[in-house]
């Protein structure tokens, strides 16, 4: 689902989501931002993604869809400095955020999860139920995105039901 309100650059996005039971273990979704529409006919989007799935493995993960792959795992504070020959991020873990176990414990089956994305320049943060899940400083001048589209993702795979509500965006200078 692509937001028709134009590109986003610096912003705070707040949204609630929940996976409805029963769910496949690999039911996967996310929030695409500062992204681009790669295949409009099939709604294929690539770019930054706040990732989450039904069993919580990816809850808060920072991913770049159709790009450099995983930029930060839940619980990591990372600086991305470049891209290798396989087009994967060259990065350094510079610290920790909330422990993944703590983030995961805040997600209960069938309950709404608060997800916040704060994007200011090259400083990007994902929060889950008020806990800082991942923090990225994207210093790769060739690949860091400064603006792009916003979209809600349902990943290709087995049938699943995910719901979103209370989607609010605040544009920042």
Short mmCIF file of C-alpha atoms in Angstrom, two decimals:
data_model
loop_
_atom_site.label_atom_id
_atom_site.label_comp_id
_atom_site.label_asym_id
_atom_site.label_seq_id
_atom_site.Cartn_x
_atom_site.Cartn_y
_atom_site.Cartn_z
CA UNK A 1 0.00 0.00 0.00
CA UNK A 2 1.73 3.16 -1.21
CA UNK A 3 0.98 6.51 0.43
CA UNK A 4 -0.14 9.05 -2.16
CA UNK A 5 0.88 12.12 -0.09
CA UNK A 6 4.21 12.59 -1.85
CA UNK A 7 7.77 11.75 -0.88
CA UNK A 8 8.96 11.72 2.72
CA UNK A 9 12.36 13.04 3.82
CA UNK A 10 12.76 13.95 7.50
CA UNK A 11 9.81 12.71 9.53
CA UNK A 12 8.40 10.89 12.51
CA UNK A 13 6.00 8.09 11.59
CA UNK A 14 3.83 6.37 14.17
CA UNK A 15 1.74 3.33 13.31
CA UNK A 16 0.18 0.35 15.06
CA UNK A 17 0.18 -3.13 13.56
CA UNK A 18 -0.84 -6.63 14.53
CA UNK A 19 -0.70 -10.06 12.98
CA UNK A 20 -3.96 -11.96 13.25
CA UNK A 21 -3.91 -15.60 14.36
CA UNK A 22 -3.32 -18.17 13.11
CA UNK A 23 -0.22 -16.97 11.31
CA UNK A 24 2.52 -18.82 9.49
CA UNK A 25 5.85 -18.63 11.30
CA UNK A 26 7.33 -16.72 8.39
CA UNK A 27 4.49 -14.21 7.95
CA UNK A 28 6.43 -11.03 7.21
CA UNK A 29 5.62 -7.36 6.75
CA UNK A 30 7.20 -3.96 7.12
CA UNK A 31 7.13 -0.23 6.57
CA UNK A 32 8.99 1.02 3.51
CA UNK A 33 10.25 4.60 3.65
CA UNK A 34 12.50 6.85 1.61
CA UNK A 35 11.88 4.12 -0.96
CA UNK A 36 11.16 3.96 -4.67
CA UNK A 37 8.55 2.16 -6.75
CA UNK A 38 10.54 -0.40 -8.76
CA UNK A 39 7.66 -2.19 -10.52
CA UNK A 40 4.46 -0.11 -10.35
CA UNK A 41 2.33 -2.76 -12.09
CA UNK A 42 3.08 -5.24 -9.29
CA UNK A 43 3.53 -2.76 -6.40
CA UNK A 44 7.18 -3.70 -5.89
CA UNK A 45 8.97 -1.19 -3.67
CA UNK A 46 12.66 -0.97 -2.76
CA UNK A 47 14.42 1.03 -0.06
CA UNK A 48 14.62 1.40 3.70
CA UNK A 49 12.32 -0.86 5.68
CA UNK A 50 11.32 -1.21 9.31
CA UNK A 51 10.78 -4.96 9.35
CA UNK A 52 8.60 -7.23 11.49
CA UNK A 53 7.13 -10.70 11.30
CA UNK A 54 4.63 -12.89 13.12
CA UNK A 55 7.10 -14.72 15.37
CA UNK A 56 9.14 -11.59 16.18
CA UNK A 57 12.50 -12.68 14.72
CA UNK A 58 12.66 -9.51 12.64
CA UNK A 59 10.86 -7.16 15.03
CA UNK A 60 12.64 -3.82 14.64
CA UNK A 61 15.14 -5.08 12.04
CA UNK A 62 16.44 -2.37 9.67
CA UNK A 63 16.47 -3.71 6.12
CA UNK A 64 17.01 -2.21 2.70
CA UNK A 65 14.62 -4.02 0.34
CA UNK A 66 16.05 -4.54 -3.16
CA UNK A 67 19.24 -2.89 -1.97
CA UNK A 68 22.02 -3.49 0.56
CA UNK A 69 20.11 -6.02 2.68
CA UNK A 70 20.24 -5.97 6.49
CA UNK A 71 21.62 -2.68 7.78
CA UNK A 72 21.01 -3.38 11.50
CA UNK A 73 19.63 -6.27 13.52
CA UNK A 74 17.32 -5.69 16.49
CA UNK A 75 19.37 -4.40 19.41
CA UNK A 76 22.09 -2.79 17.26
CA UNK A 77 23.37 0.75 16.79
CA UNK A 78 25.23 0.76 13.45
CA UNK A 79 27.22 3.04 11.18
CA UNK A 80 27.02 2.17 7.47
CA UNK A 81 30.06 3.44 5.58
CA UNK A 82 29.87 1.85 2.15
CA UNK A 83 28.86 -1.05 -0.04
CA UNK A 84 30.89 -4.14 -0.94
CA UNK A 85 31.24 -5.92 -4.30
CA UNK A 86 28.08 -7.96 -3.60
CA UNK A 87 26.10 -4.70 -3.08
CA UNK A 88 25.79 -5.41 0.67
CA UNK A 89 26.26 -2.79 3.35
CA UNK A 90 29.68 -2.30 4.87
CA UNK A 91 28.89 -1.43 8.46
CA UNK A 92 30.17 -1.36 12.00
CA UNK A 93 28.17 -2.07 15.14
CA UNK A 94 28.97 0.90 17.38
CA UNK A 95 26.68 0.09 20.29
CA UNK A 96 23.48 -1.47 21.53
CA UNK A 97 19.89 -0.36 21.75
CA UNK A 98 17.22 -2.21 23.74
CA UNK A 99 17.99 -5.96 23.90
CA UNK A 100 16.11 -7.97 21.27
CA UNK A 101 14.64 -10.22 23.98
CA UNK A 102 13.13 -7.14 25.66
CA UNK A 103 11.74 -5.88 22.34
CA UNK A 104 10.32 -9.32 21.55
CA UNK A 105 8.73 -9.65 25.01
CA UNK A 106 6.75 -6.46 24.34
CA UNK A 107 4.92 -8.12 21.38
CA UNK A 108 1.98 -10.31 22.40
CA UNK A 109 0.12 -12.47 19.84
CA UNK A 110 -2.93 -10.68 18.44
CA UNK A 111 -2.20 -7.40 20.29
CA UNK A 112 -1.41 -4.06 18.67
CA UNK A 113 2.28 -3.12 18.48
CA UNK A 114 3.37 0.54 18.39
CA UNK A 115 6.02 1.12 15.73
CA UNK A 116 7.77 4.47 15.31
CA UNK A 117 10.28 5.48 12.69
CA UNK A 118 12.30 8.64 13.19
CA UNK A 119 14.30 9.71 10.11
CA UNK A 120 16.40 12.88 10.30
CA UNK A 121 19.13 13.22 7.70
CA UNK A 122 21.33 10.13 7.82
CA UNK A 123 20.22 9.27 11.40
CA UNK A 124 17.46 6.63 11.28
CA UNK A 125 15.77 4.98 14.28
CA UNK A 126 13.11 2.29 14.71
CA UNK A 127 11.17 2.05 17.98
CA UNK A 128 8.94 -0.86 19.06
CA UNK A 129 6.49 -0.20 21.88
CA UNK A 130 8.62 2.77 22.94
CA UNK A 131 11.93 0.86 22.95
CA UNK A 132 14.73 1.81 20.57
CA UNK A 133 15.10 -1.35 18.47
CA UNK A 134 17.65 -0.23 15.86
CA UNK A 135 19.63 2.91 15.15
CA UNK A 136 21.51 3.52 11.90
CA UNK A 137 23.82 6.28 10.76
CA UNK A 138 23.88 5.80 6.98
CA UNK A 139 27.09 7.51 5.84
CA UNK A 140 27.28 5.77 2.44
CA UNK A 141 27.09 8.76 0.05
CA UNK A 142 26.32 6.59 -2.98
CA UNK A 143 23.39 4.68 -1.42
CA UNK A 144 21.95 6.56 1.56
CA UNK A 145 18.41 7.68 0.79
CA UNK A 146 17.36 11.20 1.76
CA UNK A 147 13.77 11.04 0.51
CA UNK A 148 11.33 8.72 -1.21
CA UNK A 149 7.95 7.08 -0.98
CA UNK A 150 6.24 5.59 2.07
CA UNK A 151 4.51 2.22 1.85
CA UNK A 152 3.11 -0.57 4.03
CA UNK A 153 4.42 -3.97 2.98
CA UNK A 154 3.00 -7.46 2.99
CA UNK A 155 5.84 -9.75 2.02
CA UNK A 156 5.44 -12.39 -0.65
CA UNK A 157 4.85 -15.78 0.93
CA UNK A 158 2.14 -17.81 2.59
CA UNK A 159 -1.30 -16.26 3.20
CA UNK A 160 -1.43 -14.03 6.27
CA UNK A 161 -3.46 -11.26 7.81
CA UNK A 162 -1.82 -8.12 9.13
CA UNK A 163 -3.66 -5.00 10.21
CA UNK A 164 -2.43 -1.40 10.46
CA UNK A 165 -4.13 1.50 12.22
CA UNK A 166 -3.48 4.97 13.62
CA UNK A 167 -0.96 5.86 10.92
CA UNK A 168 0.39 9.36 11.64
CA UNK A 169 3.25 11.22 10.04
CA UNK A 170 4.87 14.44 11.17
CA UNK A 171 7.20 16.08 8.64
CA UNK A 172 10.35 17.51 10.23
CA UNK A 173 12.76 20.18 8.97
#
